[in-house]
């Protein structure tokens, strides 16, 4: 018997005939018993792996199965743009309006932005349903 | 519910089933990550290579001919990427260094009393200590010991493109080195 056979026996790669012969030998050979036990112990230790970091797995998911679709990314950009336009309109109106209080302006801008976003959002939903 | 094979999962996600890809990722992530870390010795680089391997699988799913080799493909791709990384970042990328013990390693019979000592050592299960010692072995021996829980010796031989006898010899040398270090340590009670 050789060390080679201990390793092949341990990994289940001996033929049926050689496995039977090795088992018979193993029953009486202290040397092979010790080597087999040692090979098992080291293999188990090597198999005790630390988990891959969660952020790494998340990174893979975000680049594959959970990647935001082009439409979703486009929609987010579009929504941001609409909010900016609404803000600009609000500021423009403020500049041309004679004396209005700060509170009135904020209330006006807030309402305008919400209305415009609500309209835009429902348009997008309709668009998504259609396409 | 029966566990789906790697091949089945590849077929499913190549048809658009993202959950199948995620199942494959979660199935192999830990072993693959540790293997890459053991190769490049740098967790940041290992993370990037890990990501590249799964992105490659995801991107080429439709062309992938699984045939029971998904796990081998993942590890082999990781191995190639690790070699490329080492080639670009370190001077020595060869795992084929001369073994310092030469070829005289087949000590068939352990010296008197060492068989009993070895059995006792095996029973102690110093997992953390053994893991550290595996990590300190020469690259070739280390690689075989890291791959062994996932592949047969024959599969490892195919993967690393070495004769089966060489792979077995590397494994044996690694086991012997760890044994000798632990047996020589006075704090290990035998």
Coordinates of N, CA, C and O in Angstrom, one line a residue, chain A:
Chain A
X1 N 0.8 -1.2 0.0 CA 0.0 0.0 0.0 C 0.9 1.3 0.0 O 1.9 1.3 0.6
X2 N 0.4 2.3 -0.7 CA 1.2 3.5 -0.7 C 0.3 4.7 -0.2 O -0.9 4.6 -0.1
X3 N 1.0 5.8 0.1 CA 0.3 7.0 0.6 C -0.7 7.4 -0.5 O -1.7 7.9 -0.2
X4 N -0.3 7.2 -1.8 CA -1.1 7.5 -2.9 C -2.5 6.8 -2.8 O -3.5 7.5 -3.0
X5 N -2.4 5.6 -2.4 CA -3.7 4.9 -2.3 C -4.5 5.3 -1.1 O -5.8 5.3 -1.2
X6 N -3.9 5.8 0.0 CA -4.7 6.3 1.1 C -5.5 7.5 0.6 O -6.6 7.7 0.9
X7 N -4.8 8.4 -0.2 CA -5.4 9.6 -0.7 C -6.6 9.3 -1.6 O -7.6 9.9 -1.6
X8 N -6.3 8.4 -2.6 CA -7.3 8.0 -3.5 C -8.5 7.3 -2.9 O -9.6 7.5 -3.3
X9 N -8.2 6.5 -1.8 CA -9.3 5.9 -1.1 C -10.1 6.9 -0.4 O -11.4 6.9 -0.4
X10 N -9.4 7.9 0.2 CA -10.1 8.9 1.0 C -11.0 9.8 0.0 O -12.1 10.2 0.4
X11 N -10.6 10.0 -1.2 CA -11.4 10.8 -2.1 C -12.4 9.9 -3.0 O -13.1 10.4 -3.8
X12 N -12.4 8.6 -2.7 CA -13.3 7.7 -3.3 C -13.0 7.5 -4.8 O -13.9 7.2 -5.6
X13 N -11.7 7.5 -5.1 CA -11.3 7.4 -6.5 C -10.6 6.0 -6.8 O -10.1 5.9 -7.9
X14 N -10.7 5.1 -5.9 CA -10.1 3.8 -6.2 C -11.2 2.9 -6.8 O -12.4 3.2 -6.6
X15 N -10.8 2.0 -7.7 CA -11.8 1.1 -8.3 C -12.5 0.2 -7.2 O -11.9 0.2 -6.0
X16 N -13.6 -0.4 -7.4 CA -14.3 -1.2 -6.4 C -13.4 -2.3 -5.9 O -13.3 -2.5 -4.7
X17 N -12.6 -2.9 -6.8 CA -11.7 -4.0 -6.4 C -10.6 -3.5 -5.5 O -10.3 -4.0 -4.4
X18 N -10.0 -2.3 -5.8 CA -9.0 -1.8 -5.0 C -9.5 -1.2 -3.7 O -8.8 -1.3 -2.7
X19 N -10.7 -0.7 -3.7 CA -11.3 -0.2 -2.5 C -11.5 -1.4 -1.5 O -11.1 -1.2 -0.3
X20 N -12.0 -2.5 -2.0 CA -12.2 -3.6 -1.1 C -10.8 -4.1 -0.6 O -10.7 -4.4 0.7
X21 N -9.8 -4.2 -1.4 CA -8.5 -4.6 -0.9 C -7.9 -3.6 0.1 O -7.4 -4.0 1.1
X22 N -8.1 -2.3 -0.2 CA -7.6 -1.3 0.7 C -8.3 -1.4 2.1 O -7.6 -1.3 3.1
X23 N -9.6 -1.6 2.1 CA -10.4 -1.7 3.3 C -9.8 -2.8 4.2 O -9.7 -2.7 5.4
X24 N -9.5 -3.9 3.5 CA -9.0 -5.1 4.2 C -7.7 -4.8 4.9 O -7.4 -5.1 6.0
X25 N -6.9 -4.1 4.1 CA -5.5 -3.7 4.6 C -5.7 -2.7 5.7 O -5.0 -2.8 6.7
X26 N -6.6 -1.7 5.5 CA -6.8 -0.7 6.5 C -7.1 -1.2 7.9 O -6.7 -0.6 8.9
X27 N -7.9 -2.3 7.9 CA -8.3 -2.9 9.2 C -7.2 -3.2 10.1 O -7.3 -3.2 11.3
X28 N -6.0 -3.5 9.5 CA -4.9 -4.0 10.4 C -3.7 -3.0 10.3 O -2.7 -3.3 11.1
X29 N -3.7 -2.0 9.4 CA -2.5 -1.2 9.3 C -2.7 0.2 10.0 O -3.4 1.0 9.6
X30 N -2.0 0.3 11.1 CA -2.0 1.5 12.0 C -1.5 2.7 11.2 O -2.0 3.8 11.3
X31 N -0.5 2.4 10.3 CA 0.1 3.5 9.5 C -0.9 4.2 8.6 O -1.1 5.4 8.6
X32 N -1.6 3.3 7.9 CA -2.6 3.8 6.9 C -3.8 4.5 7.7 O -4.4 5.4 7.2
X33 N -4.2 3.9 8.8 CA -5.3 4.4 9.6 C -5.0 5.9 10.0 O -5.8 6.8 9.9
X34 N -3.7 6.0 10.5 CA -3.3 7.3 11.0 C -3.3 8.3 9.8 O -3.7 9.5 9.9
X35 N -2.7 7.9 8.7 CA -2.6 8.8 7.5 C -4.0 9.2 7.0 O -4.3 10.3 6.6
X36 N -4.9 8.2 7.0 CA -6.3 8.5 6.5 C -7.0 9.5 7.5 O -7.6 10.5 7.0
X37 N -6.8 9.3 8.8 CA -7.4 10.2 9.8 C -6.9 11.6 9.6 O -7.6 12.6 9.6
X38 N -5.6 11.7 9.3 CA -4.9 13.0 9.2 C -5.4 13.7 7.9 O -5.7 14.9 7.9
X39 N -5.5 12.9 6.8 CA -6.0 13.5 5.5 C -7.4 14.0 5.7 O -7.7 15.1 5.2
X40 N -8.2 13.3 6.4 CA -9.6 13.7 6.7 C -9.6 15.0 7.5 O -10.4 16.0 7.2
X41 N -8.8 15.1 8.5 CA -8.8 16.2 9.4 C -8.4 17.5 8.7 O -9.0 18.5 8.8
X42 N -7.3 17.4 7.9 CA -6.8 18.5 7.1 C -7.8 19.0 6.1 O -8.1 20.2 5.9
X43 N -8.4 18.0 5.4 CA -9.4 18.4 4.4 C -10.6 19.1 5.0 O -11.1 20.1 4.5
X44 N -11.0 18.6 6.2 CA -12.2 19.3 6.9 C -11.8 20.7 7.3 O -12.6 21.6 7.2
X45 N -10.5 20.8 7.8 CA -10.1 22.2 8.2 C -10.1 23.1 6.9 O -10.5 24.3 7.0
X46 N -9.5 22.6 5.8 CA -9.5 23.4 4.6 C -10.8 23.7 4.1 O -11.0 24.8 3.4
X47 N -11.8 22.9 4.3 CA -13.2 23.1 3.8 C -13.9 24.1 4.7 O -15.0 24.5 4.3
X48 N -13.4 24.4 5.9 CA -14.1 25.3 6.8 C -13.7 26.7 6.3 O -12.8 27.4 6.7
X49 N -14.6 27.2 5.3 CA -14.2 28.4 4.7 C -14.9 29.6 5.4 O -16.0 29.5 5.9
X50 N -14.3 30.8 5.3 CA -14.9 32.0 5.7 C -15.9 32.4 4.6 O -15.6 32.2 3.4
X51 N -17.0 33.0 5.0 CA -18.0 33.4 4.0 C -17.5 34.6 3.2 O -16.7 35.4 3.7
X52 N -17.8 34.5 1.9 CA -17.5 35.7 1.1 C -18.2 36.9 1.6 O -19.4 36.8 2.0
X53 N -17.5 38.1 1.7 CA -18.2 39.2 2.3 C -19.5 39.6 1.7 O -19.6 39.5 0.4
X54 N -20.5 40.0 2.5 CA -21.8 40.3 2.0 C -21.8 41.4 0.9 O -22.5 41.3 -0.1
X55 N -21.0 42.4 1.2 CA -21.0 43.5 0.2 C -20.5 43.1 -1.1 O -20.9 43.7 -2.2
X56 N -19.7 42.1 -1.2 CA -19.1 41.6 -2.4 C -20.3 40.9 -3.2 O -20.4 41.1 -4.4
X57 N -21.0 40.1 -2.5 CA -22.1 39.3 -3.1 C -23.2 40.4 -3.6 O -23.7 40.2 -4.7
X58 N -23.4 41.4 -2.8 CA -24.3 42.4 -3.2 C -23.9 43.1 -4.5 O -24.7 43.4 -5.4
X59 N -22.6 43.4 -4.5 CA -22.0 44.0 -5.7 C -22.3 43.2 -7.0 O -22.6 43.7 -8.0
X60 N -22.1 41.9 -6.9 CA -22.3 41.0 -8.0 C -23.8 41.0 -8.4 O -24.2 41.2 -9.6
X61 N -24.7 41.0 -7.4 CA -26.1 41.0 -7.7 C -26.5 42.3 -8.3 O -27.3 42.3 -9.3
X62 N -26.0 43.4 -7.9 CA -26.3 44.7 -8.5 C -25.8 44.9 -9.9 O -26.3 45.7 -10.6
X63 N -24.8 44.1 -10.2 CA -24.3 44.1 -11.6 C -25.0 43.1 -12.5 O -24.6 43.0 -13.7
X64 N -25.8 42.2 -11.9 CA -26.4 41.1 -12.7 C -27.9 41.1 -12.5 O -28.6 41.9 -13.2
X65 N -28.4 40.3 -11.6 CA -29.8 40.0 -11.6 C -30.6 41.2 -11.0 O -31.8 41.4 -11.3
X66 N -30.0 42.0 -10.2 CA -30.7 43.1 -9.5 C -30.3 44.5 -10.1 O -30.5 45.5 -9.4
X67 N -29.8 44.5 -11.2 CA -29.4 45.7 -11.9 C -30.6 46.5 -12.3 O -31.5 45.9 -12.9
X68 N -30.7 47.8 -11.9 CA -31.9 48.6 -12.3 C -32.0 48.6 -13.8 O -31.0 48.7 -14.5
X69 N -33.2 48.5 -14.3 CA -33.4 48.5 -15.7 C -33.1 49.9 -16.3 O -33.2 50.8 -15.6
X70 N -32.9 49.9 -17.6 CA -32.6 51.2 -18.2 C -33.8 52.1 -18.0 O -33.6 53.3 -17.7
X71 N -35.0 51.6 -18.2 CA -36.2 52.4 -18.1 C -36.3 53.0 -16.7 O -36.6 54.2 -16.5
X72 N -36.0 52.2 -15.6 CA -36.1 52.7 -14.3 C -35.1 53.8 -14.0 O -35.4 54.8 -13.4
X73 N -33.9 53.6 -14.6 CA -32.8 54.6 -14.4 C -33.2 55.9 -15.1 O -33.1 57.0 -14.6
X74 N -33.8 55.7 -16.3 CA -34.2 56.9 -17.1 C -35.3 57.6 -16.4 O -35.3 58.8 -16.4
X75 N -36.2 56.9 -15.8 CA -37.4 57.4 -15.1 C -36.9 58.3 -13.9 O -37.4 59.4 -13.7
X76 N -35.9 57.8 -13.2 CA -35.4 58.5 -12.1 C -34.7 59.8 -12.5 O -35.0 60.9 -11.9
X77 N -34.0 59.8 -13.6 CA -33.3 61.0 -14.1 C -34.4 62.0 -14.6 O -34.3 63.2 -14.3
X78 N -35.4 61.5 -15.3 CA -36.5 62.3 -15.8 C -37.2 63.0 -14.6 O -37.5 64.2 -14.7
X79 N -37.5 62.2 -13.6 CA -38.2 62.8 -12.4 C -37.4 63.9 -11.8 O -38.0 64.9 -11.4
X80 N -36.1 63.7 -11.7 CA -35.2 64.7 -11.1 C -35.3 66.0 -12.0 O -35.3 67.1 -11.5
X81 N -35.3 65.8 -13.3 CA -35.3 66.9 -14.2 C -36.5 67.7 -14.1 O -36.5 68.9 -14.1
X82 N -37.7 67.0 -14.0 CA -39.0 67.7 -13.8 C -39.0 68.5 -12.6 O -39.4 69.7 -12.6
X83 N -38.4 68.0 -11.5 CA -38.4 68.7 -10.2 C -37.5 70.0 -10.4 O -37.9 71.0 -9.9
X84 N -36.4 69.9 -11.1 CA -35.6 71.0 -11.3 C -36.3 72.1 -12.1 O -36.2 73.3 -11.8
X85 N -37.0 71.7 -13.2 CA -37.8 72.6 -14.0 C -38.8 73.3 -13.2 O -39.0 74.6 -13.2
X86 N -39.5 72.6 -12.3 CA -40.5 73.1 -11.5 C -39.9 74.2 -10.6 O -40.5 75.3 -10.4
X87 N -38.8 73.9 -10.1 CA -38.1 74.8 -9.2 C -37.7 76.1 -9.9 O -37.9 77.2 -9.4
X88 N -37.2 75.9 -11.1 CA -36.8 77.0 -11.9 C -38.0 77.9 -12.3 O -37.9 79.2 -12.2
X89 N -39.1 77.3 -12.6 CA -40.3 78.0 -12.9 C -40.8 78.8 -11.7 O -41.1 80.0 -11.7
X90 N -40.7 78.2 -10.5 CA -41.1 78.9 -9.3 C -40.2 80.1 -9.0 O -40.7 81.2 -8.7
X91 N -38.9 79.9 -9.2 CA -38.0 81.0 -9.0 C -38.2 82.1 -10.0 O -38.3 83.3 -9.6
X92 N -38.5 81.8 -11.2 CA -38.8 82.8 -12.3 C -40.0 83.6 -11.9 O -40.0 84.8 -12.1
X93 N -41.0 82.9 -11.5 CA -42.3 83.6 -11.2 C -42.1 84.5 -10.0 O -42.6 85.6 -9.9
X94 N -41.2 84.1 -9.1 CA -40.9 84.9 -7.9 C -40.3 86.2 -8.3 O -40.6 87.3 -7.8
X95 N -39.3 86.1 -9.3 CA -38.6 87.2 -9.7 C -39.5 88.3 -10.4 O -39.3 89.5 -10.3
X96 N -40.5 87.8 -11.1 CA -41.4 88.7 -11.8 C -42.7 89.1 -11.0 O -43.5 89.9 -11.5
X97 N -42.8 88.6 -9.9 CA -44.0 88.9 -9.1 C -43.7 90.0 -8.1 O -42.6 90.0 -7.5
X98 N -44.6 90.9 -8.0 CA -44.4 91.9 -7.0 C -44.9 91.5 -5.7 O -45.8 90.6 -5.7
X99 N -44.4 92.2 -4.7 CA -44.2 91.7 -3.4 C -45.1 90.6 -2.9 O -46.3 90.7 -2.9
X100 N -44.4 89.5 -2.7 CA -45.1 88.3 -2.2 C -44.3 87.9 -1.0 O -43.1 88.0 -1.0
X101 N -44.9 87.3 0.0 CA -44.2 86.9 1.1 C -43.4 85.7 0.9 O -43.7 84.9 -0.1
X102 N -42.4 85.4 1.6 CA -41.6 84.2 1.5 C -42.4 83.0 1.7 O -42.3 82.0 0.9
X103 N -43.3 83.0 2.6 CA -44.2 81.9 2.9 C -45.1 81.5 1.8 O -45.2 80.4 1.4
X104 N -45.6 82.6 1.1 CA -46.4 82.4 -0.1 C -45.7 81.7 -1.2 O -46.2 80.8 -1.9
X105 N -44.4 82.2 -1.4 CA -43.6 81.7 -2.5 C -43.3 80.2 -2.2 O -43.5 79.4 -3.1
X106 N -43.0 79.9 -1.0 CA -42.6 78.5 -0.7 C -43.9 77.6 -0.9 O -43.8 76.5 -1.5
X107 N -45.0 78.1 -0.5 CA -46.3 77.3 -0.6 C -46.6 77.1 -2.1 O -46.9 76.0 -2.5
X108 N -46.4 78.2 -2.9 CA -46.7 78.1 -4.3 C -45.8 77.1 -5.0 O -46.2 76.3 -5.8
X109 N -44.4 77.2 -4.7 CA -43.5 76.4 -5.4 C -43.7 74.9 -5.0 O -43.7 74.0 -5.8
X110 N -44.0 74.7 -3.8 CA -44.2 73.3 -3.3 C -45.4 72.7 -4.0 O -45.4 71.6 -4.5
X111 N -46.5 73.5 -4.1 CA -47.7 73.0 -4.7 C -47.5 72.7 -6.2 O -47.9 71.7 -6.8
X112 N -46.8 73.7 -6.9 CA -46.5 73.6 -8.3 C -45.7 72.3 -8.6 O -46.0 71.5 -9.5
X113 N -44.7 72.1 -7.8 CA -43.8 71.0 -8.0 C -44.6 69.7 -7.8 O -44.5 68.7 -8.6
X114 N -45.4 69.6 -6.7 CA -46.1 68.4 -6.5 C -47.1 68.1 -7.6 O -47.2 67.0 -8.1
X115 N -47.8 69.2 -8.1 CA -48.8 69.0 -9.1 C -48.1 68.5 -10.4 O -48.5 67.5 -11.0
X116 N -47.0 69.1 -10.7 CA -46.3 68.8 -11.9 C -45.7 67.4 -11.9 O -45.8 66.6 -12.8
X117 N -45.2 67.0 -10.7 CA -44.7 65.7 -10.6 C -45.8 64.6 -10.6 O -45.6 63.6 -11.3
X118 N -46.9 64.9 -10.0 CA -48.1 64.0 -10.0 C -48.5 63.8 -11.4 O -48.8 62.6 -11.9
X119 N -48.6 64.8 -12.2 CA -49.0 64.7 -13.6 C -48.0 63.9 -14.4 O -48.4 63.0 -15.1
X120 N -46.8 64.2 -14.2 CA -45.7 63.5 -14.9 C -45.7 62.0 -14.5 O -45.6 61.2 -15.4
X121 N -45.8 61.8 -13.2 CA -45.8 60.4 -12.8 C -46.9 59.6 -13.3 O -46.7 58.4 -13.8
X122 N -48.1 60.2 -13.4 CA -49.2 59.4 -14.0 C -49.0 59.2 -15.5 O -49.4 58.2 -16.0
X123 N -48.4 60.2 -16.1 CA -48.1 60.0 -17.5 C -47.2 58.9 -17.8 O -47.3 58.1 -18.7
X124 N -46.2 58.8 -16.9 CA -45.2 57.7 -17.0 C -45.8 56.4 -16.8 O -45.5 55.4 -17.5
X125 N -46.7 56.3 -15.7 CA -47.4 55.0 -15.5 C -48.2 54.6 -16.7 O -48.1 53.4 -17.1
X126 N -48.8 55.6 -17.3 CA -49.6 55.3 -18.5 C -48.7 54.8 -19.6 O -49.0 53.8 -20.3
X127 N -47.6 55.4 -19.7 CA -46.6 55.1 -20.7 C -46.1 53.7 -20.5 O -46.0 52.9 -21.5
X128 N -45.8 53.3 -19.3 CA -45.3 52.0 -18.9 C -46.4 50.9 -19.2 O -46.0 49.9 -19.7
X129 N -47.6 51.3 -18.9 CA -48.7 50.3 -19.2 C -48.8 50.0 -20.7 O -49.0 48.9 -21.1
X130 N -48.7 51.1 -21.5 CA -48.8 50.9 -22.9 C -47.6 50.1 -23.5 O -47.8 49.2 -24.3
X131 N -46.4 50.5 -23.0 CA -45.2 49.8 -23.6 C -44.7 48.7 -22.7 O -43.6 48.3 -22.8

